[in-house]
Short mmCIF file of C-alpha atoms in Angstrom, two decimals:
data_model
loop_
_atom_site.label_atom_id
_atom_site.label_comp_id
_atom_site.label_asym_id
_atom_site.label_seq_id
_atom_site.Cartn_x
_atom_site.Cartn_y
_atom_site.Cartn_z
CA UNK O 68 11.64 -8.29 -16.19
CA UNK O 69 12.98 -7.07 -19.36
CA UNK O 70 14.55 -9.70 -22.14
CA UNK O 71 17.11 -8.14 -24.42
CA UNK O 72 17.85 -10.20 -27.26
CA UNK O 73 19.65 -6.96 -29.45
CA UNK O 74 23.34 -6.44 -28.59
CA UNK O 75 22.43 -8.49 -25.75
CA UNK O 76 25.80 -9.60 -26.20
CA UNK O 77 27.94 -6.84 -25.81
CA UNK O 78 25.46 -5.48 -23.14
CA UNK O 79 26.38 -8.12 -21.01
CA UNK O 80 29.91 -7.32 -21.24
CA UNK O 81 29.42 -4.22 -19.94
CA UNK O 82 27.84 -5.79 -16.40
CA UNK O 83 30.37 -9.10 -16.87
CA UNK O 84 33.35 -6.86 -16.33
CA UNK O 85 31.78 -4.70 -13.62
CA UNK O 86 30.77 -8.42 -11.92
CA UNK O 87 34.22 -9.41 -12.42
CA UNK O 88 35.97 -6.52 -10.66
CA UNK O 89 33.65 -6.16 -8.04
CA UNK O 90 31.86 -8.62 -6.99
CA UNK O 91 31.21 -6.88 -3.57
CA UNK O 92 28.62 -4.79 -5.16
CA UNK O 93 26.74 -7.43 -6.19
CA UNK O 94 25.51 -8.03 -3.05
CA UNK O 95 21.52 -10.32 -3.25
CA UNK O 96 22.59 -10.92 -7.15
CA UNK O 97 22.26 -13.88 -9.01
CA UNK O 98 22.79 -15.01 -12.41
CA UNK O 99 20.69 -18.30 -13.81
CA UNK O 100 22.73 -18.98 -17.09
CA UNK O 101 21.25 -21.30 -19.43
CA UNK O 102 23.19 -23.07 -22.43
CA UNK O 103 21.16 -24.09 -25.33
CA UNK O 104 22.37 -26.28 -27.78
CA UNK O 105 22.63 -25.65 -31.66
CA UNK O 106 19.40 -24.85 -33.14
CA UNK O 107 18.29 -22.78 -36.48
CA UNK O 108 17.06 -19.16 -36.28
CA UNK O 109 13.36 -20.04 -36.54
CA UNK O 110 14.10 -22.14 -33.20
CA UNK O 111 15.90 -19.61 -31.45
CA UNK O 112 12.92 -17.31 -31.77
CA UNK O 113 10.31 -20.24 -30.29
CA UNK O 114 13.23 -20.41 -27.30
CA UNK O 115 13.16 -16.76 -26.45
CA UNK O 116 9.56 -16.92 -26.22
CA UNK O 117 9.24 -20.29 -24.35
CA UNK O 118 12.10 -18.33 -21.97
CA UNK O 119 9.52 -15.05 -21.99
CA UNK O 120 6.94 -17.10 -20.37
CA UNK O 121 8.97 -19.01 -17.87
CA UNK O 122 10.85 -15.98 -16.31
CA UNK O 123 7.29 -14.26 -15.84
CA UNK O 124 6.14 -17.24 -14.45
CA UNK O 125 8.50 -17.81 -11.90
CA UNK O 126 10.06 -14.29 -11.86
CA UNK O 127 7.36 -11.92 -11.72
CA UNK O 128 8.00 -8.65 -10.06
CA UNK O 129 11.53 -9.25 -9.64
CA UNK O 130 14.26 -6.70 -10.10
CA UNK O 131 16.54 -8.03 -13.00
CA UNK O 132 17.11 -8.50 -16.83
CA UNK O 133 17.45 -11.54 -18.86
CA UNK O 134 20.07 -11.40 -22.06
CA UNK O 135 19.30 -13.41 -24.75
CA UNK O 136 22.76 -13.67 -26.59
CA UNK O 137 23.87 -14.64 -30.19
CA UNK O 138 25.10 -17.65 -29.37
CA UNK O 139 21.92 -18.97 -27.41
CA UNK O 140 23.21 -18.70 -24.34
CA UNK O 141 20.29 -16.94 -21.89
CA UNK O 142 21.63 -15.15 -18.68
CA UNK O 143 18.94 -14.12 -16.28
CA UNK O 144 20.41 -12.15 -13.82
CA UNK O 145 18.01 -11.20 -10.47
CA UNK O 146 18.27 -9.84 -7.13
CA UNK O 147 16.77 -11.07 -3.58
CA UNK O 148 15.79 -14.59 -5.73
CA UNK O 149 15.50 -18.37 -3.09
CA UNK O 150 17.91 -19.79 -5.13
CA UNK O 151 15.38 -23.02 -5.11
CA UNK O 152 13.17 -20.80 -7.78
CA UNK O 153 16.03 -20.20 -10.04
CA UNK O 154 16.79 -24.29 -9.77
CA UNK O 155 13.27 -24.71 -11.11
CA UNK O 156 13.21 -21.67 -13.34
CA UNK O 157 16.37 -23.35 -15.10
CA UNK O 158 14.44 -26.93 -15.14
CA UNK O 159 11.13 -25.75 -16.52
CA UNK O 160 13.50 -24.04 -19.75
CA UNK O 161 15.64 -27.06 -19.97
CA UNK O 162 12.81 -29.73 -20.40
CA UNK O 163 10.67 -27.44 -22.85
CA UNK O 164 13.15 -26.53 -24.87
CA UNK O 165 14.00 -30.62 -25.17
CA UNK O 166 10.18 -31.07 -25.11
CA UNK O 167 9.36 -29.13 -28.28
CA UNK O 168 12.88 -29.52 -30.01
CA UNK O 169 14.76 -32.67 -28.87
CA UNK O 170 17.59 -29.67 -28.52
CA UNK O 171 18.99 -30.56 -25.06
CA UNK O 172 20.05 -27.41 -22.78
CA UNK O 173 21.70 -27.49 -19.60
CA UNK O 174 21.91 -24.62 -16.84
CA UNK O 175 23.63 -23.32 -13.41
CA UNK O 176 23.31 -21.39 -10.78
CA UNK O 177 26.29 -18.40 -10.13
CA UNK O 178 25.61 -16.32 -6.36
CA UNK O 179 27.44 -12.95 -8.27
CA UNK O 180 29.74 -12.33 -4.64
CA UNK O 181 30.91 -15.55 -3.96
CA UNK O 182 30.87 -16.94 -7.77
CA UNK O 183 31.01 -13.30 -9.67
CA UNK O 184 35.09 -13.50 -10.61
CA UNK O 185 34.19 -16.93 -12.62
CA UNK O 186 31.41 -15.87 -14.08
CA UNK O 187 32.67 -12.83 -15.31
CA UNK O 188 35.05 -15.10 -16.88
CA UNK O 189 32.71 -17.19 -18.59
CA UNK O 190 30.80 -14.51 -20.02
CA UNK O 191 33.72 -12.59 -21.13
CA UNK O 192 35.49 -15.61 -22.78
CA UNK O 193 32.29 -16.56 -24.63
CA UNK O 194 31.64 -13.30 -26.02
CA UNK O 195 35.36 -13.67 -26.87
CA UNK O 196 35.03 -16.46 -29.40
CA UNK O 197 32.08 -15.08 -30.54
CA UNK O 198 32.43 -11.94 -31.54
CA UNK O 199 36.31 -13.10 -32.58
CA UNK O 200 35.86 -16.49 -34.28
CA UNK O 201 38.63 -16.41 -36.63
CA UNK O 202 41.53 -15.78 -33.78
CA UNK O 203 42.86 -18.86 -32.23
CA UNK O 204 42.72 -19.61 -28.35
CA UNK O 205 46.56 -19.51 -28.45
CA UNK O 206 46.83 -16.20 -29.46
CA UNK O 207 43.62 -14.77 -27.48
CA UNK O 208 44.82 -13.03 -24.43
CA UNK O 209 43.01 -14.65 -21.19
CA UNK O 210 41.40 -13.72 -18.08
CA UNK O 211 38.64 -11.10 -17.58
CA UNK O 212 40.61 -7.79 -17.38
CA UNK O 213 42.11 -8.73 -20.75
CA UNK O 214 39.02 -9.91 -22.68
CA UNK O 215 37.12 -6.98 -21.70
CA UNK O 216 39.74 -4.91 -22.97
CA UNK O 217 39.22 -6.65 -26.41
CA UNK O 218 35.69 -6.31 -26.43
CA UNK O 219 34.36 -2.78 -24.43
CA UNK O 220 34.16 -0.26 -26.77
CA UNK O 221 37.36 1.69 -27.70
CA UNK O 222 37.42 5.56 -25.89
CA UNK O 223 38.23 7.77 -28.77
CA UNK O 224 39.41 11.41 -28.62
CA UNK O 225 40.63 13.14 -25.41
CA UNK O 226 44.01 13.88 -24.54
CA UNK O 227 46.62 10.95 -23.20
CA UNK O 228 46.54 10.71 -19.61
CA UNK O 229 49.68 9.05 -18.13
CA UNK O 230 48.87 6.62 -14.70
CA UNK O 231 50.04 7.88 -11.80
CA UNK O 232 52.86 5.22 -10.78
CA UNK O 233 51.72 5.24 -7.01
CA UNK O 234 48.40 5.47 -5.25
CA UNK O 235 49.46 8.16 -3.12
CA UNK O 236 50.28 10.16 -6.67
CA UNK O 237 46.71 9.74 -7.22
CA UNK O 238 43.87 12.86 -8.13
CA UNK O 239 40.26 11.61 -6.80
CA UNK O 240 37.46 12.96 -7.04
CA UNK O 241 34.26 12.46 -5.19
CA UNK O 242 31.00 13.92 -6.13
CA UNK O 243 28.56 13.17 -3.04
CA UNK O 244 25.83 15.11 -1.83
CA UNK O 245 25.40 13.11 1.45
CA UNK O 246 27.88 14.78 4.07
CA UNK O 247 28.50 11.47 5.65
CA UNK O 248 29.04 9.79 2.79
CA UNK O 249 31.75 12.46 2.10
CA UNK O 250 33.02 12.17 5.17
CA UNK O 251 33.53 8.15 5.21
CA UNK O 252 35.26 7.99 2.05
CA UNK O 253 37.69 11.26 3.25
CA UNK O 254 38.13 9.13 6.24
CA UNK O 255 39.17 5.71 4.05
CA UNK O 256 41.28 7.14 2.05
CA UNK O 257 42.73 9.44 4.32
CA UNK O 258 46.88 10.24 3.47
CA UNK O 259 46.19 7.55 0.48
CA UNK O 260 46.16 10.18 -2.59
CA UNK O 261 45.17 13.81 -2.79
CA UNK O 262 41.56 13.99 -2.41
CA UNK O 263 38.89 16.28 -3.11
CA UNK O 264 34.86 16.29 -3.02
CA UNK O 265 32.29 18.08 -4.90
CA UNK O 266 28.33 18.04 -3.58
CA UNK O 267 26.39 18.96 -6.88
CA UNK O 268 27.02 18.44 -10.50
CA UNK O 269 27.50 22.23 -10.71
CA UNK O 270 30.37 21.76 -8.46
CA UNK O 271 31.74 18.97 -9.92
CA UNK O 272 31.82 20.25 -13.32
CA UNK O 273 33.79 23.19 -12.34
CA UNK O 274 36.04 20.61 -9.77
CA UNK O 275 36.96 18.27 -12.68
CA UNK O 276 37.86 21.06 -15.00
CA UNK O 277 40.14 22.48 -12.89
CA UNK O 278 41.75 19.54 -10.29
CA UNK O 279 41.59 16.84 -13.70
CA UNK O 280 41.65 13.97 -11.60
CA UNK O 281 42.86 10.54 -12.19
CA UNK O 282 39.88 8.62 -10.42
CA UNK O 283 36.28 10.18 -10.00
CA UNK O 284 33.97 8.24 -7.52
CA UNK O 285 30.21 9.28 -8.72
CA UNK O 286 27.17 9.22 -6.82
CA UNK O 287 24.28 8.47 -9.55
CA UNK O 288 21.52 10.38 -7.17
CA UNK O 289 22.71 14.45 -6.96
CA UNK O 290 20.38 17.30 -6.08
CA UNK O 291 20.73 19.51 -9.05
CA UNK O 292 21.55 16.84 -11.64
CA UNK O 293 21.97 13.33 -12.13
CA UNK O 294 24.98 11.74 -12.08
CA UNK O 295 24.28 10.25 -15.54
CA UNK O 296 24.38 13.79 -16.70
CA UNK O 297 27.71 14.33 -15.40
CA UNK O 298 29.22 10.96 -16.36
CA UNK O 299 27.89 12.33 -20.07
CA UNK O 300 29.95 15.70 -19.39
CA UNK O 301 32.42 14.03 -18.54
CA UNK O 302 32.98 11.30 -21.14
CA UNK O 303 32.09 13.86 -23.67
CA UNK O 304 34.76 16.12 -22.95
CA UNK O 305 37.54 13.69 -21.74
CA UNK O 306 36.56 10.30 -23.29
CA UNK O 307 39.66 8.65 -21.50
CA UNK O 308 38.36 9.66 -18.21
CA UNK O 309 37.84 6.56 -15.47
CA UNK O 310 34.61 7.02 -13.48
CA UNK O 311 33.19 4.57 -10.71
CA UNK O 312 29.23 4.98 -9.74
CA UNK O 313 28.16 5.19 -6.60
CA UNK O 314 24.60 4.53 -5.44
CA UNK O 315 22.49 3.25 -2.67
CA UNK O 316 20.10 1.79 -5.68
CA UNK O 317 21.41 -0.94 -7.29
CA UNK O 318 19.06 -1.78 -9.87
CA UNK O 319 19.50 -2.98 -13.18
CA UNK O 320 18.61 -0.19 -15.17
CA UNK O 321 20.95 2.25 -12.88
CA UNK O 322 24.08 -0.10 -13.20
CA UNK O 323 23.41 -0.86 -17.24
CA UNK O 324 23.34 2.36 -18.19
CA UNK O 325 25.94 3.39 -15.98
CA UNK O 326 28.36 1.10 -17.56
CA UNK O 327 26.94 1.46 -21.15
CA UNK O 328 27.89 5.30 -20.67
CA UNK O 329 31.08 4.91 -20.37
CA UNK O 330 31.81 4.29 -16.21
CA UNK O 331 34.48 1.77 -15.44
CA UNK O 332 32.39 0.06 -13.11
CA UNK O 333 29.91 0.69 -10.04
CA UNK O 334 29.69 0.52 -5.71
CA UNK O 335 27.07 -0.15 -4.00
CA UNK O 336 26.31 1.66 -1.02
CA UNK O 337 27.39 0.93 2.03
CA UNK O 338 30.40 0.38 0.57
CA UNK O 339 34.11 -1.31 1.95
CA UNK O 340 37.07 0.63 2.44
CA UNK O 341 38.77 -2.42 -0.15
CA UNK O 342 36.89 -1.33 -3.08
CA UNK O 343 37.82 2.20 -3.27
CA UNK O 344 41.48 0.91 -3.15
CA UNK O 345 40.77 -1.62 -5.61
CA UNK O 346 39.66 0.83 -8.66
CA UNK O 347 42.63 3.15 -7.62
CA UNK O 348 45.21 0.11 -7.89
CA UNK O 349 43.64 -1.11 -10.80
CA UNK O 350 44.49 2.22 -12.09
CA UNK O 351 48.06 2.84 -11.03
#
C-alpha cells in the first residue's frame, strides 16, 4: 500500500470531493483517519515511519493508499477491510506514537457509503484551514461543494460554457465500448437530455468535437485507447469541460489519477440510475 506524504494534501482533495458527491461508488471503501497531535518535523518523520510499518503489518496486500498530510493528520483509505483490523490498525498507531513521544493521537473509523458525505466534509474543511490559515471561519464559505471549489485547482483557458438551465437542455456524452453498458445508460436516461454514445476513443474524439457536450460519462477501459488518454484530449483542448469516469475497476490508482487529471468525479460499475442524474443536476 502506497504512503504519500508529498501534496498528500491536496491529493486527498481530489478523492474527498469525489467521496463527497458520490458516495455510491465507494462501495467496500473505508477510510481509518488518524489525528496526531502537535509534534516537530523530526517527529513527524519517526510517525510516518512507525505508520509505514503498522499499515504493512496489518494491511498487507490490500488495495488502498495512505495520505500522510501537512497537518499530521494520516488517512488510510482501503477496500474489502473487517472493520475489526482497521480498529486495531488505528490502536497499534495511537499507543506507539504516545509510546515513543508522549504525543497523544486519537482515530475513527468512516464506512465511505454510509459515512462518505461527512467525511468528505472533514477532509475538505481541514485542508481548508490549512492551506488558508489567515481567512477567518466567518468568512470561509462551508460545506463540501464550496470548499472544494476553493481548493481544486483552477481550469484555465477554454472557452465559457454557459449551464444548460434544465436537464432535459442537456448534451451527454457516453463513451462505452460495452453494448450493454450503452444500452442501460440510453435506457436511464431515456427523454432526460439529448444523448449520444461513442464506442472508441477514435469515435469519441471526433463525437466531442462536433456534438460539444455539456456532460461526458467516460469509461476508463476502451479498446483502442484509454480513457485517460481521452480525458487528456479532452482537458487539453477544452479545460472547462466536466467529465465523470466510468469503470468496473475501482482501484486507487484508477480513481486518483482520474480525478488528478482533471474528471469531476468517478462511477463505479454497476452503476444506479440516481447517479447519472446526480452529476447532470449538479451541473444544471
Amino acid at each position: 500500500m502506497d504512503i504519500l506524504n508529498l501534496n498528500a494534501e491536496q491529493k486527498l482533495v481530489h478523492i474527498a470531493a469525489s467521496i463527497g458527491r458520490d458516495p455510491l461508488s465507494w462501495r467496500g471503501w473505508q477510510c481509518l483517519h488518524v489525528i496526531l497531535g502537535e509534534m516537530d518535523e523530526a517527529l513527524e518523520q519517526d510517525c510516518l515511519l512507525w505508520t509505514r510499518s503498522i499499515v504493512e503489518s496489518y494491511l498487507r496486500g490490500v488495495e488502498g493508499r495512505v495520505y500522510y498530510c501537512d497537518n499530521g493528520d494520516i488517512h488510510v483509505l482501503c477496500r474489502d477491510v473487517n472493520e475489526d483490523i482497521l480498529h486495531q490498525a488505528g490502536t497499534q498507531i495511537c499507543d506507539l506514537v504516545f509510546s515513543e513521544s508522549a504525543v497523544r493521537a486519537t482515530f475513527c473509523i468512516y464506512n465511505l457509503v454510509r459515512e462518505g458525505q461527512g467525511y468528505a466534509d472533514v477532509v475538505l474543511k481541514s485542508a481548508s484551514s490549512t492551506l488558508f490559515p489567515s481567512e477567518s471561519e466567518e468568512n470561509s464559505p462551508s460545506g463540501p461543494d464550496h470548499v472544494s471549489d476553493r481548493l481544486l485547482p483552477a481550469q484555465d483557458g477554454g472557452s465559457y460554457r454557459p449551464k444548460p438551465s434544465r436537464v432535459d437542455e442537456m448534451r451527454v456524452l457516453l463513451v462505452e465500448d460495452d453494448p450493454v453498458t450503452r444500452w442501460m445508460v440510453r435506457n436511464a436516461l431515456r427523454d432526460t437530455c439529448h444523448f449520444v454514445t461513442a464506442p472508441s476513443a477514435h469515435k469519441a474524439f471526433a463525437m466531442y468535437s462536433s456534438f460539444d457536450p455539456d456532460i461526458v460519462f467516460l469509461d476508463i477501459n476502451l479498446p483502442d485507447q484509454s480513457g485517460h488518454t481521452v480525458l487528456e484530449w479532452i482537458m487539453r483542448n477544452d479545460p472547462g469541460a466536466y467529465v465523470v469516469m466510468f469503470s468496473s475497476d475501482n482501484n486507487m490508482d484508477n480513481i486518483a489519477s482520474a480525478l488528478e487529471d482533471g474528471a469531476q468525479g468517478f462511477i463505479s460499475k454497476p452503476f444506479l440510475k440516481e447517479q447519472l442524474l446526480h452529476y447532470m443536476q449538479g451541473l444544471s
